[in-house]
Tab-separated table of C-alpha atoms in Angstrom:
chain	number	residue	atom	x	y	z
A	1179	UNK	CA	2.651	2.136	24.050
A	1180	UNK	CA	-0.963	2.892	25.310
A	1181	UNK	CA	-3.485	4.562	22.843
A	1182	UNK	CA	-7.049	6.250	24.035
A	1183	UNK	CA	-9.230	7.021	21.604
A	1184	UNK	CA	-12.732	8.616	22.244
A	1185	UNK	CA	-15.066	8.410	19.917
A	1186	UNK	CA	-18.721	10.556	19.470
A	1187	UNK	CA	-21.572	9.612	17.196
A	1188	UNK	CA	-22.609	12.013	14.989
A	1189	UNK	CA	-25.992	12.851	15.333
A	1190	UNK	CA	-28.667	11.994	12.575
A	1191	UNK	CA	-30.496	15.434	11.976
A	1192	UNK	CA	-29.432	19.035	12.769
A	1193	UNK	CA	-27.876	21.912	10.014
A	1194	UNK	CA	-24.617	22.613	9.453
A	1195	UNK	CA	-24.272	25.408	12.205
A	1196	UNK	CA	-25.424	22.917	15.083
A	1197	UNK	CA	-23.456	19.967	13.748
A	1198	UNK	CA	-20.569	22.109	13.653
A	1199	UNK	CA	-21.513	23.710	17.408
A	1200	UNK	CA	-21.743	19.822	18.576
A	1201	UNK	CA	-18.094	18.889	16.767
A	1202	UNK	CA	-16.711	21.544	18.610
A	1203	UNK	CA	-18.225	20.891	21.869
A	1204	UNK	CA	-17.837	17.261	21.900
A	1205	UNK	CA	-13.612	18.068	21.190
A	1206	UNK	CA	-13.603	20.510	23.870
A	1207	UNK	CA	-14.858	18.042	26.445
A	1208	UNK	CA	-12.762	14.620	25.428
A	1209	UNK	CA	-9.640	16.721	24.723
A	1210	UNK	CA	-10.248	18.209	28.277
A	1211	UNK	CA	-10.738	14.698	29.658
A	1212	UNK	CA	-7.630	13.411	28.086
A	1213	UNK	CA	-5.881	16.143	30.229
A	1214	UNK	CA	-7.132	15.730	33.061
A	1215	UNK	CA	-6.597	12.227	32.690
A	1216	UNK	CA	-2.903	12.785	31.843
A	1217	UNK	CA	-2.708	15.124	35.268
A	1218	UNK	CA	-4.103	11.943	37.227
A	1219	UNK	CA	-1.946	9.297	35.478
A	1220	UNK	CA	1.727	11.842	34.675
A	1221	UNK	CA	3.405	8.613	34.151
A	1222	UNK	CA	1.451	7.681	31.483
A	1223	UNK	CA	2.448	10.758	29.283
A	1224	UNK	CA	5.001	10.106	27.227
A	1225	UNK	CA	4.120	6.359	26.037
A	1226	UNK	CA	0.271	7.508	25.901
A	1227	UNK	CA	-1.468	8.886	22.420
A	1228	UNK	CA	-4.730	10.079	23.103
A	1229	UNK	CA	-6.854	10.619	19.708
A	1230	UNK	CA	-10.604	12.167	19.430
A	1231	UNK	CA	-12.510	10.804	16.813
A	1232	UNK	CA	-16.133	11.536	15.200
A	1233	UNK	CA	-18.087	8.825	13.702
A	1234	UNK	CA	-19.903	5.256	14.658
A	1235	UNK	CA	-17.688	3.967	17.361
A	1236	UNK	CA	-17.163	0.392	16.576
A	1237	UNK	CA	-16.178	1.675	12.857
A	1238	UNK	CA	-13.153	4.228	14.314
A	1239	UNK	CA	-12.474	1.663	17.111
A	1240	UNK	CA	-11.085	-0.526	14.561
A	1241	UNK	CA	-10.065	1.819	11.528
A	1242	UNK	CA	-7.852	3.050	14.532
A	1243	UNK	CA	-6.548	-0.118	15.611
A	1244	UNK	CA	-5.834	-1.210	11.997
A	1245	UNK	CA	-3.740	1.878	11.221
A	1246	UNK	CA	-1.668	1.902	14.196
A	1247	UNK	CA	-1.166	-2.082	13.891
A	1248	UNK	CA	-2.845	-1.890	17.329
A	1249	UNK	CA	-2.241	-5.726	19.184
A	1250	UNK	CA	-4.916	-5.175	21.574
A	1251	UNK	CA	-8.182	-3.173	22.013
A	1252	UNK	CA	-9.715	-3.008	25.787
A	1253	UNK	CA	-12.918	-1.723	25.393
A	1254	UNK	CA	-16.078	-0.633	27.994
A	1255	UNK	CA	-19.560	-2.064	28.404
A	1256	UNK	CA	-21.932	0.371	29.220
A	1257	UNK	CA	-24.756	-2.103	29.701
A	1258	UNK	CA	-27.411	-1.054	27.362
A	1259	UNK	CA	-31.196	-2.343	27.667
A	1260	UNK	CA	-31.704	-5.969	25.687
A	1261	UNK	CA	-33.595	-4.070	23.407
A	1262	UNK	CA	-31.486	-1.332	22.618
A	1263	UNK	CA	-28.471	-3.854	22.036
A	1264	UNK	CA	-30.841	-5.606	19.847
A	1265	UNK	CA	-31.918	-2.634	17.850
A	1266	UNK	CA	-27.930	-1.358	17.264
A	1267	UNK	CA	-26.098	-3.566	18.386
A	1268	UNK	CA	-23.571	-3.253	20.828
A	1269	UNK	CA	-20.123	-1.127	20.260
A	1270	UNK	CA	-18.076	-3.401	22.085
A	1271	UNK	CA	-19.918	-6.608	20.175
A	1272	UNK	CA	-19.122	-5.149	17.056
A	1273	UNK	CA	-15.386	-4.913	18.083
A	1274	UNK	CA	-15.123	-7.908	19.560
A	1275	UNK	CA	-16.655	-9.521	16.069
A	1276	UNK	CA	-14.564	-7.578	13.789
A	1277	UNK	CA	-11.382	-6.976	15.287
A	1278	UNK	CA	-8.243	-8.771	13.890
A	1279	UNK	CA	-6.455	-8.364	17.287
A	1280	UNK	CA	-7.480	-9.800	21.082
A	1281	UNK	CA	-10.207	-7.588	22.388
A	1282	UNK	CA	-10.909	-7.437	26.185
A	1283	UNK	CA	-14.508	-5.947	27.172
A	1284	UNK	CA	-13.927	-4.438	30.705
A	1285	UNK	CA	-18.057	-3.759	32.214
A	1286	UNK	CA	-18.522	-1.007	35.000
């Protein structure tokens, strides 16, 4: 079986009303990119579970992959500055250091 997941980071400041606006938006668009990507890929369908998740990345990355006794997580590199990877660290870093499973880090 092949699992997607898609993950959005929460933003730090904003009321309830716009955090609630962004949650809603942010589904919208990864649910509606998980279709489209089952229209591209139809053979993928039925052994595919896509999942939309809110929270830090790395954190649902592998709360998912734990749960669904996931044997492998491929994950992408979007190439962040030095400093920016420095500052936060990098989502696929923190996978590859925490996972219990083989991670492969695919880069664009």
């Amino acid at each position: 079986e092949l699992y997607v997941i898609a993950v959005c980071q929460l933003p730090e400041f904003g009321g309830e009303v716009e955090m609630q606006d962004f949650v809603s938006r942010t589904q919208f668009y990864f649910n509606q990119m998980m279709r489209n990507l089952k229209k591209q890929y139809p053979e993928l369908k039925k052994e595919t579970k896509f999942h939309v998740a809110m929270g830090h990345p790395a954190e649902q990355i592998l709360r998912y992959a734990d749960t669904h006794s996931i044997d492998h997580i491929v994950v992408g590199h979007r190439g962040k500055t030095l400093f920016s990877r420095w500052l936060l660290g990098s989502v696929a870093r923190q996978v590859v250091d925490h996972a219990l499973c083989p991670v492969t880090v695919v880069r664009k």
